[in-house]
Coordinates of C-alpha atoms in Angstrom, one line a residue:
Chain A
X1062 CA 98.9 102.1 83.4
X1063 CA 101.3 100.7 80.8
X1064 CA 104.1 103.2 80.3
X1065 CA 105.8 105.2 83.0
X1066 CA 108.2 107.9 81.7
X1067 CA 110.7 109.5 84.1
X1068 CA 112.4 112.6 82.8
X1069 CA 115.6 113.3 84.6
X1070 CA 118.2 110.6 85.1
X1071 CA 119.9 111.7 88.3
X1072 CA 119.1 110.5 91.9
X1073 CA 115.3 111.3 91.9
X1074 CA 114.9 109.7 88.5
X1075 CA 116.9 106.6 89.5
X1076 CA 114.9 106.1 92.7
X1077 CA 111.7 106.6 90.7
X1078 CA 112.3 103.7 88.4
X1079 CA 113.7 101.5 91.2
X1080 CA 110.7 102.1 93.4
X1081 CA 108.0 101.0 91.0
X1082 CA 110.0 98.0 89.9
X1083 CA 110.5 97.0 93.6
X1084 CA 106.7 97.3 94.0
X1085 CA 106.2 94.9 91.1
X1086 CA 105.0 97.4 88.4
X1087 CA 105.2 95.4 85.2
X1088 CA 104.4 98.1 82.6
X1089 CA 107.0 99.7 80.4
X1090 CA 109.5 102.2 82.1
X1091 CA 111.6 104.7 80.3
X1092 CA 114.2 106.9 81.9
X1093 CA 115.2 110.1 80.0
X1094 CA 118.4 112.0 80.8
X1095 CA 119.9 115.1 79.3
X1096 CA 123.5 114.0 80.1
X1097 CA 125.1 111.0 78.5
X1098 CA 126.1 109.6 81.8
X1099 CA 124.3 106.9 83.7
X1100 CA 122.8 108.2 87.0
X1101 CA 125.7 109.2 89.3
X1102 CA 126.3 110.3 92.9
X1103 CA 126.5 114.1 92.9
X1104 CA 127.3 115.2 96.5
X1105 CA 130.9 114.0 96.4
X1106 CA 131.6 116.1 93.2
X1107 CA 132.1 119.3 95.2
X1108 CA 133.9 117.4 98.0
X1109 CA 136.2 114.4 98.1
X1110 CA 136.0 113.8 94.3
X1111 CA 138.0 117.0 93.8
X1112 CA 140.6 116.1 96.4
X1113 CA 141.0 112.4 96.0
X1114 CA 144.2 111.0 94.4
X1115 CA 142.1 108.5 92.5
X1116 CA 138.5 109.2 91.5
X1117 CA 136.0 106.6 92.5
X1118 CA 133.4 105.6 89.9
X1119 CA 130.5 107.9 90.8
X1120 CA 127.8 105.9 88.9
X1121 CA 125.1 104.5 91.1
X1122 CA 124.3 101.4 88.9
X1123 CA 125.9 99.6 86.0
X1124 CA 124.3 99.9 82.6
X1125 CA 123.4 96.1 82.7
X1126 CA 121.2 96.7 85.8
X1127 CA 118.9 99.0 83.8
X1128 CA 118.5 96.5 80.9
X1129 CA 118.4 93.5 83.2
X1130 CA 117.0 93.6 86.7
X1131 CA 115.2 96.9 86.4
X1132 CA 114.0 96.4 82.8
X1133 CA 114.2 100.1 82.2
X1134 CA 114.8 101.7 78.8
X1135 CA 117.4 104.4 78.9
X1136 CA 117.3 107.4 76.7
X1137 CA 120.4 109.4 77.6
X1138 CA 122.2 112.3 76.1
X1139 CA 119.3 114.4 74.9
X1140 CA 117.1 116.6 77.1
X1141 CA 113.3 116.5 76.9
X1142 CA 112.1 119.6 75.0
X1143 CA 108.4 119.7 75.3
X1144 CA 105.5 118.3 77.3
X1145 CA 101.9 117.8 76.1
X1146 CA 99.8 117.0 79.2
X1147 CA 96.5 116.7 77.2
X1148 CA 97.9 114.3 74.6
X1149 CA 100.2 112.7 77.1
X1150 CA 103.4 112.9 75.2
X1151 CA 106.9 114.4 75.6
X1152 CA 109.4 115.3 72.9
X1153 CA 113.0 114.2 73.3
X1154 CA 115.1 115.3 70.4
X1155 CA 113.2 114.2 67.3
X1156 CA 111.3 111.5 69.1
X1157 CA 107.9 111.7 70.7
X1158 CA 107.2 109.4 73.6
X1159 CA 103.7 108.6 74.8
X1160 CA 103.2 108.2 78.6
X1161 CA 100.4 107.1 80.9
X1162 CA 102.3 108.3 84.0
X1163 CA 105.0 110.9 84.1
X1164 CA 107.6 111.9 86.6
X1165 CA 109.4 115.2 86.1
X1166 CA 112.8 115.1 87.8
X1167 CA 114.9 117.4 85.6
X1168 CA 116.8 119.0 88.5
X1169 CA 118.5 122.3 88.3
X1170 CA 121.2 124.1 86.3
X1171 CA 124.2 125.9 87.9
X1172 CA 123.8 129.7 87.6
X1173 CA 126.7 131.3 85.7
X1174 CA 128.1 134.8 85.5
X1175 CA 127.0 136.1 82.1
X1176 CA 129.7 136.4 79.6
X1177 CA 132.2 134.1 81.4
X1178 CA 130.9 130.7 80.1
X1179 CA 133.7 130.3 77.6
X1180 CA 136.6 131.6 79.6
X1181 CA 139.2 129.1 80.5
X1182 CA 139.6 128.7 84.2
X1183 CA 136.0 129.6 85.1
X1184 CA 134.1 126.7 86.5
X1185 CA 130.7 125.7 88.0
X1186 CA 130.2 122.5 89.9
X1187 CA 127.0 120.7 89.1
X1188 CA 127.6 117.8 86.7
X1189 CA 130.2 115.1 86.5
X1190 CA 131.8 116.9 83.5
X1191 CA 132.0 120.1 85.6
X1192 CA 133.7 118.2 88.4
X1193 CA 136.2 116.5 86.0
X1194 CA 137.2 119.8 84.6
X1195 CA 137.5 121.6 87.9
X1196 CA 139.5 118.7 89.4
X1197 CA 142.0 119.0 86.6
X1198 CA 142.2 122.7 87.0
X1199 CA 142.7 122.6 90.8
X1200 CA 145.4 119.9 90.5
X1201 CA 147.1 121.3 87.5
X1202 CA 149.4 123.7 89.1
X1203 CA 146.9 126.5 90.1
X1204 CA 148.1 128.6 93.0
X1205 CA 145.1 130.8 93.6
X1206 CA 141.4 129.9 93.8
X1207 CA 138.6 132.4 94.0
X1208 CA 135.1 131.3 94.7
X1209 CA 132.1 133.6 93.9
X1210 CA 129.4 132.7 96.4
X1211 CA 129.8 131.5 100.0
X1212 CA 127.0 129.0 99.9
X1213 CA 127.5 125.4 100.6
X1214 CA 128.9 124.4 97.2
X1215 CA 131.3 127.4 97.1
X1216 CA 132.3 126.7 100.7
X1217 CA 133.0 123.0 100.0
X1218 CA 135.1 123.9 96.9
X1219 CA 137.0 126.5 98.9
X1220 CA 137.7 123.9 101.6
X1221 CA 139.1 121.5 99.0
X1222 CA 141.2 124.2 97.6
X1223 CA 142.8 124.8 101.0
X1224 CA 143.4 121.1 101.4
X1225 CA 145.2 121.1 98.1
X1226 CA 147.4 123.9 99.3
X1227 CA 145.9 126.8 97.2
X1228 CA 145.4 130.3 98.4
X1229 CA 141.6 130.6 98.6
X1230 CA 139.4 133.7 98.5
X1231 CA 135.6 133.4 98.8
X1232 CA 133.6 136.4 97.7
X1233 CA 130.0 136.8 98.9
X1234 CA 127.4 139.5 98.0
X1235 CA 125.6 139.2 101.3
X1236 CA 126.9 140.6 104.6
X1237 CA 126.4 137.2 106.2
X1238 CA 126.9 134.0 104.1
X1239 CA 124.2 131.4 104.3
X1240 CA 121.8 133.7 106.2
X1241 CA 118.8 132.4 104.4
X1242 CA 119.7 128.7 104.9
X1243 CA 120.7 128.9 108.6
X1244 CA 120.0 132.4 109.9
X1245 CA 122.4 135.3 110.5
X1246 CA 124.0 134.2 113.7
X1247 CA 124.7 130.7 112.4
X1248 CA 125.9 132.0 109.1
X1249 CA 128.5 134.0 111.0
X1250 CA 129.5 130.9 113.0
X1251 CA 130.0 128.9 109.7
X1252 CA 132.1 131.7 108.3
X1253 CA 134.5 131.3 111.3
X1254 CA 135.2 127.8 110.1
X1255 CA 136.7 129.2 106.8
X1256 CA 138.8 131.8 108.6
X1257 CA 140.1 129.2 111.0
X1258 CA 141.4 127.3 108.1
X1259 CA 143.1 130.2 106.3
X1260 CA 140.4 130.9 103.7
X1261 CA 139.8 134.6 103.1
X1262 CA 136.1 135.4 103.1
X1263 CA 135.1 138.8 101.9
X1264 CA 131.4 139.6 102.5
X1265 CA 129.2 142.3 101.1
X1266 CA 131.2 142.5 97.9
X1267 CA 129.9 142.7 94.4
X1268 CA 131.7 141.1 91.4
X1269 CA 131.9 144.0 88.9
X1270 CA 133.9 142.3 86.2
X1271 CA 135.7 139.1 85.5
X1272 CA 139.1 139.9 84.1
X1273 CA 140.8 137.8 81.5
X1274 CA 143.7 137.7 79.1
X1275 CA 143.9 135.5 75.9
X1276 CA 140.6 133.8 76.8
X1277 CA 141.8 132.8 80.3
X1278 CA 140.5 134.2 83.6
X1279 CA 143.1 136.3 85.5
X1280 CA 141.0 137.8 88.3
X1281 CA 137.9 139.7 89.2
X1282 CA 137.2 143.4 89.8
X1283 CA 135.0 144.2 92.8
X1284 CA 132.4 146.9 93.2
X1285 CA 134.9 149.0 95.3
X1286 CA 137.4 148.9 92.4
X1287 CA 139.8 146.4 94.1
X1288 CA 141.0 143.5 92.1
X1289 CA 141.6 139.9 93.1
X1290 CA 144.0 137.9 91.0
X1291 CA 143.2 134.3 90.5
X1292 CA 144.2 131.2 88.4
X1293 CA 140.8 129.4 88.9
X1294 CA 137.4 131.0 89.4
X1295 CA 134.5 128.9 90.7
X1296 CA 131.0 130.3 90.4
X1297 CA 128.9 129.0 93.2
X1298 CA 125.9 131.3 93.0
X1299 CA 123.2 128.7 93.2
X1300 CA 121.1 126.7 90.7
X1301 CA 117.9 127.4 88.7
X1302 CA 115.3 124.7 88.3
X1303 CA 115.3 123.1 84.8
X1304 CA 111.9 124.1 83.7
X1305 CA 112.5 125.9 80.3
X1306 CA 111.3 122.8 78.5
X1307 CA 107.9 123.1 80.1
X1308 CA 107.1 126.4 78.5
X1309 CA 103.6 126.1 77.0
X1310 CA 102.9 122.8 78.9
X1311 CA 100.2 124.5 81.1
X1312 CA 102.0 123.4 84.3
X1313 CA 102.4 126.1 86.9
X1314 CA 106.1 127.2 87.0
X1315 CA 107.2 129.4 89.8
X1316 CA 110.9 128.8 90.7
X1317 CA 110.2 125.1 90.1
X1318 CA 107.2 123.1 89.0
X1319 CA 104.4 123.7 91.4
X1320 CA 102.7 120.6 92.7
X1321 CA 100.1 119.7 95.3
X1322 CA 100.8 117.9 98.5
X1323 CA 100.9 114.5 96.7
X1324 CA 103.6 115.9 94.3
X1325 CA 101.0 116.0 91.5
X1326 CA 101.5 118.9 89.0
X1327 CA 98.8 117.8 86.6
X1328 CA 96.7 114.7 86.0
X1329 CA 99.2 111.8 85.8
X1330 CA 102.2 114.2 86.2
X1331 CA 104.3 114.1 89.4
X1332 CA 107.4 116.0 90.3
X1333 CA 110.5 115.0 92.3
X1334 CA 113.9 116.5 93.3
X1335 CA 115.4 119.9 92.8
X1336 CA 112.7 120.9 90.3
X1337 CA 109.8 120.2 92.6
X1338 CA 107.9 122.8 94.6
X1339 CA 105.2 121.5 96.9
X1340 CA 103.5 122.3 100.2
X1341 CA 105.3 120.4 102.9
X1342 CA 102.4 119.9 105.4
X1343 CA 104.8 119.3 108.3
X1344 CA 105.6 123.0 108.4
X1345 CA 102.3 124.5 107.2
X1346 CA 101.5 126.0 110.6
X1347 CA 104.8 127.8 111.0
X1348 CA 106.0 128.5 107.4
X1349 CA 103.1 128.7 105.0
X1350 CA 103.4 128.2 101.3
X1351 CA 105.5 125.8 99.2
X1352 CA 109.1 124.7 99.4
X1353 CA 111.7 123.5 96.9
X1354 CA 114.6 121.6 98.3
X1355 CA 118.0 120.9 96.6
X1356 CA 119.0 118.1 98.9
X1357 CA 120.0 114.5 98.3
X1358 CA 117.6 113.1 100.9
X1359 CA 114.5 114.8 99.5
X1360 CA 115.4 113.9 95.9
X1361 CA 115.8 110.3 96.8
X1362 CA 112.6 110.2 98.8
X1363 CA 110.4 112.2 96.4
X1364 CA 111.6 110.2 93.4
X1365 CA 110.2 107.0 94.8
X1366 CA 107.0 108.7 96.0
X1367 CA 106.3 110.5 92.7
X1368 CA 106.8 107.3 90.7
X1369 CA 104.5 105.3 92.9
X1370 CA 101.9 108.0 92.7
X1371 CA 102.3 108.2 88.9
X1372 CA 101.6 104.5 88.4
X1373 CA 98.7 104.5 90.9
X1374 CA 97.2 108.0 91.3
X1375 CA 94.3 106.6 93.4
X1376 CA 96.7 105.6 96.1
X1377 CA 98.6 108.9 96.2
X1378 CA 99.2 110.3 99.7
X1379 CA 100.4 113.7 100.9
X1380 CA 104.2 113.8 101.1
X1381 CA 105.8 115.6 104.1
X1382 CA 109.4 115.5 105.2
X1383 CA 112.0 117.0 107.5
X1384 CA 114.6 118.4 105.1
X1385 CA 118.2 117.3 105.7
X1386 CA 121.4 118.4 104.2
X1387 CA 125.1 118.1 105.0
X1388 CA 128.2 119.8 103.8
X1389 CA 131.8 118.8 104.3
X1390 CA 134.2 121.6 105.1
X1391 CA 137.9 121.0 105.7
X1392 CA 137.9 117.9 108.0
X1393 CA 134.5 118.6 109.5
X1394 CA 130.9 118.2 108.7
X1395 CA 128.0 120.7 108.9
X1396 CA 124.6 119.1 109.2
X1397 CA 121.2 120.7 109.2
X1398 CA 117.7 119.2 109.7
X1399 CA 114.4 121.0 109.4
X1400 CA 113.9 124.6 108.4
X1401 CA 115.4 127.9 109.6
X1402 CA 112.4 130.2 109.9
X1403 CA 112.5 133.8 108.8
X1404 CA 114.2 136.1 111.3
X1405 CA 115.4 132.9 113.1
X1406 CA 118.1 134.7 115.2
X1407 CA 115.9 135.3 118.2
X1408 CA 114.7 131.8 118.1
X1409 CA 118.0 129.9 118.1
X1410 CA 119.5 128.3 121.1
X1411 CA 123.0 126.8 121.1
X1412 CA 122.5 123.7 123.2
X1413 CA 126.1 122.3 123.0
X1414 CA 129.5 123.6 122.3
X1415 CA 130.3 127.2 121.2
X1416 CA 129.4 128.8 118.0
X1417 CA 131.6 131.9 118.5
X1418 CA 134.7 130.0 117.2
X1419 CA 132.9 128.0 114.5
X1420 CA 132.3 124.8 116.5
X1421 CA 132.0 122.1 117.4
X1422 CA 128.4 123.1 118.4
X1423 CA 124.8 122.2 118.1
X1424 CA 122.0 124.8 117.8
X1425 CA 118.2 124.3 117.6
X1426 CA 115.6 126.5 115.9
X1427 CA 112.2 127.4 117.2
X1428 CA 109.0 128.6 115.5
X1429 CA 105.9 129.1 117.7
X1430 CA 106.0 126.4 120.3
X1431 CA 107.7 123.9 118.1
X1432 CA 111.2 122.8 117.4
X1433 CA 111.6 123.2 113.6
X1434 CA 115.3 122.9 112.9
X1435 CA 118.7 121.8 114.2
X1436 CA 122.3 122.6 113.1
X1437 CA 125.4 120.9 114.1
X1438 CA 129.1 121.5 113.3
X1439 CA 131.3 118.5 114.0
X1440 CA 128.8 116.9 116.4
X1441 CA 127.6 114.0 114.2
X1442 CA 125.6 112.3 117.0
X1443 CA 123.2 115.2 117.5
X1444 CA 121.0 116.5 114.6
X1445 CA 119.3 113.2 113.8
X1446 CA 117.9 112.9 117.3
X1447 CA 116.3 116.3 116.8
X1448 CA 115.1 115.3 113.4
X1449 CA 112.7 112.8 115.0
X1450 CA 111.3 115.5 117.3
X1451 CA 110.8 117.8 114.3
X1452 CA 109.0 115.1 112.3
X1453 CA 106.8 114.3 115.3
X1454 CA 105.8 118.0 115.6
X1455 CA 107.3 118.1 119.2
X1456 CA 107.4 121.1 121.4
X1457 CA 110.3 123.4 122.2
X1458 CA 110.2 122.1 125.8
X1459 CA 110.6 118.6 124.4
X1460 CA 113.6 119.7 122.5
X1461 CA 115.2 121.4 125.5
X1462 CA 114.6 118.2 127.5
X1463 CA 116.4 116.2 124.8
X1464 CA 119.3 118.7 124.8
X1465 CA 119.7 118.3 128.6
X1466 CA 119.6 114.5 128.3
X1467 CA 122.3 114.7 125.6
X1468 CA 124.4 117.0 127.7
X1469 CA 124.3 114.4 130.6
X1470 CA 125.0 111.5 128.2
X1471 CA 128.0 113.2 126.6
X1472 CA 129.4 114.1 130.1
X1473 CA 129.0 110.6 131.3
X1474 CA 130.7 109.2 128.2
X1475 CA 133.5 111.6 128.6
X1476 CA 134.0 110.8 132.2
X1477 CA 134.0 107.0 131.5
X1478 CA 136.6 107.6 128.7
X1479 CA 138.8 109.6 131.1
X1480 CA 138.6 106.9 133.8
X1481 CA 139.4 104.2 131.1
X1482 CA 142.4 106.1 130.0
X1483 CA 143.6 106.7 133.6
X1484 CA 143.4 103.0 134.5
Chain B
X1124 CA 116.2 89.4 108.0
X1125 CA 119.7 90.7 108.5
X1126 CA 121.1 94.2 108.1
X1127 CA 124.5 94.7 106.4
X1128 CA 126.6 97.8 106.8
X1129 CA 129.3 98.5 104.2
X1130 CA 131.7 100.1 106.7
X1131 CA 133.9 101.5 103.9
X1132 CA 130.9 103.6 102.7
X1133 CA 129.3 104.6 105.9
X1134 CA 130.3 108.1 107.0
X1135 CA 127.9 108.4 110.0
X1136 CA 125.4 110.6 108.3
X1137 CA 122.7 109.4 110.6
X1138 CA 119.6 109.3 108.4
X1139 CA 119.2 105.7 109.5
X1140 CA 119.1 106.7 113.2
X1141 CA 116.4 109.3 112.5
X1142 CA 114.2 106.6 110.9
X1143 CA 115.0 103.5 113.0
X1144 CA 116.6 104.6 116.3
X1145 CA 116.2 101.2 117.9
X1146 CA 118.5 99.7 115.3
X1147 CA 121.0 102.5 114.4
X1148 CA 122.8 105.1 116.4
X1149 CA 125.6 107.5 115.5
X1150 CA 128.2 107.8 118.2
X1151 CA 129.7 111.1 119.4
X1152 CA 132.7 110.4 117.1
X1153 CA 130.6 109.9 114.1
X1154 CA 130.9 106.1 113.9
X1155 CA 127.7 104.0 113.5
X1156 CA 126.6 101.7 116.3
X1157 CA 124.4 98.8 115.2
X1158 CA 122.1 97.9 118.1
X1159 CA 121.0 94.7 116.4
X1160 CA 121.8 92.9 113.1
X1161 CA 118.7 90.8 113.0
X1162 CA 115.6 92.7 112.1
X1163 CA 112.2 91.7 113.5
X1164 CA 109.1 91.8 111.4
X1165 CA 107.8 95.0 113.1
X1166 CA 111.1 96.8 112.5
X1167 CA 111.2 95.9 108.8
X1168 CA 109.3 98.9 107.5
X1169 CA 111.4 101.6 109.2
X1170 CA 114.7 99.7 108.4
X1171 CA 113.7 99.6 104.7
X1172 CA 113.2 103.3 104.8
X1173 CA 116.6 103.7 106.5
X1174 CA 118.3 101.6 103.8
X1175 CA 116.7 103.8 101.1
X1176 CA 117.6 107.1 102.9
X1177 CA 121.3 106.4 103.3
X1178 CA 123.2 109.0 101.2
X1179 CA 126.2 106.7 100.8
X1180 CA 124.1 103.6 100.1
X1181 CA 126.0 101.8 102.9
X1182 CA 123.1 99.7 104.1
X1183 CA 121.5 96.6 102.6
X1184 CA 119.2 93.8 103.8
X1185 CA 119.7 90.1 103.4
X1186 CA 117.2 87.4 103.8
X1187 CA 113.6 86.7 102.8
X1188 CA 112.2 89.5 100.8
X1189 CA 108.5 90.2 101.0
X1190 CA 106.6 90.5 97.7

């Protein structure tokens, strides 16, 4: 192994090059990125970055770190355009790079509403450039914000809009937002959070047309004919894995690059991050097939694994993980670990708090005899305790026992606090 | 080996607790409790995983680094 090429210079790509260098890999390493920016921290871009008075520098590492400590060649600003797995080359602009090991971590692109891409006032939130533009729009005297899509990104942006004093309307095609991510009942619980903070959420509505005047968005017309006026329109309808450049490569593409349990997509080719679809063995007994995650934690983790496997395929091991994501809404935090099985509603138990008003609460998810997921709203001490149980393939009874222990511990703490304050 | 927490960066996400519960715990109010600052040899593996898994890169290790 003499040359590792990592395609995709976001979190997974960064962790890929760092992991092999930490392990002492002394071959050549090249990091290819479509954007001109050095790898940067994406989660804040739909959250505090939009609201902060002063923007922190979102770059993970200085340029000198790549040239120096990491000894990584950066090739930024041009996307890879083709892969030849037999000849072991990739095309980047007019250059051809030979590789001995390859990591594909090209991420995903924000979906857009066709025909609106060039309208002023219409935004997506995926890249740093997106966030800079949206931040300026939200803080530049806009009064009304409309968000298409009540997913996590749309919800975060809506929450920031309220924080900045805008009138916010979120439009969602489904009857229950986030039903696929957290189940129907918990999707309803999360929707309460918006309503509690004065955000209007309209569900089961279709965006028929985006209205504009002089090249600037003015509103949207819905399926029932009603119109919503707006100054800023954010499109938060998900992301598509960036796989176009792999057409003709021979890799299996099916909503992501399909890999085996070691993240291998072909001989010497490994995948990581939002673009990766692989069988997560931890859930094979309860949710068969493959999964693709768009979460910070799995991108970081898979980046390191994929690169280690790429430089030493003989040592490749199956990769399994308990997914984790968080989302910051208003002044609170939504955290989810594990998976929400299909038709999860009958299998959810609220073990702390009350979901009817949008929290704080903690709920756990069951599949078969196992605990497979946990959701918490504004209860930051809870989900990670369940994450250990999920990763250890523990039973539902174990989870209920932990829930009872936690209930007692919280009550004792509360009582001690009250005694302390009374003294 | 010693663990450092950048308290300005930590937001109590808790990945560290899920990987190394003897060392880290998130309190009910979201603040991080560090049960020990000195890491023993048998804790090192899981603590390194915790450092790598922190979404705000708030954790780091000081001291002798194994090759």
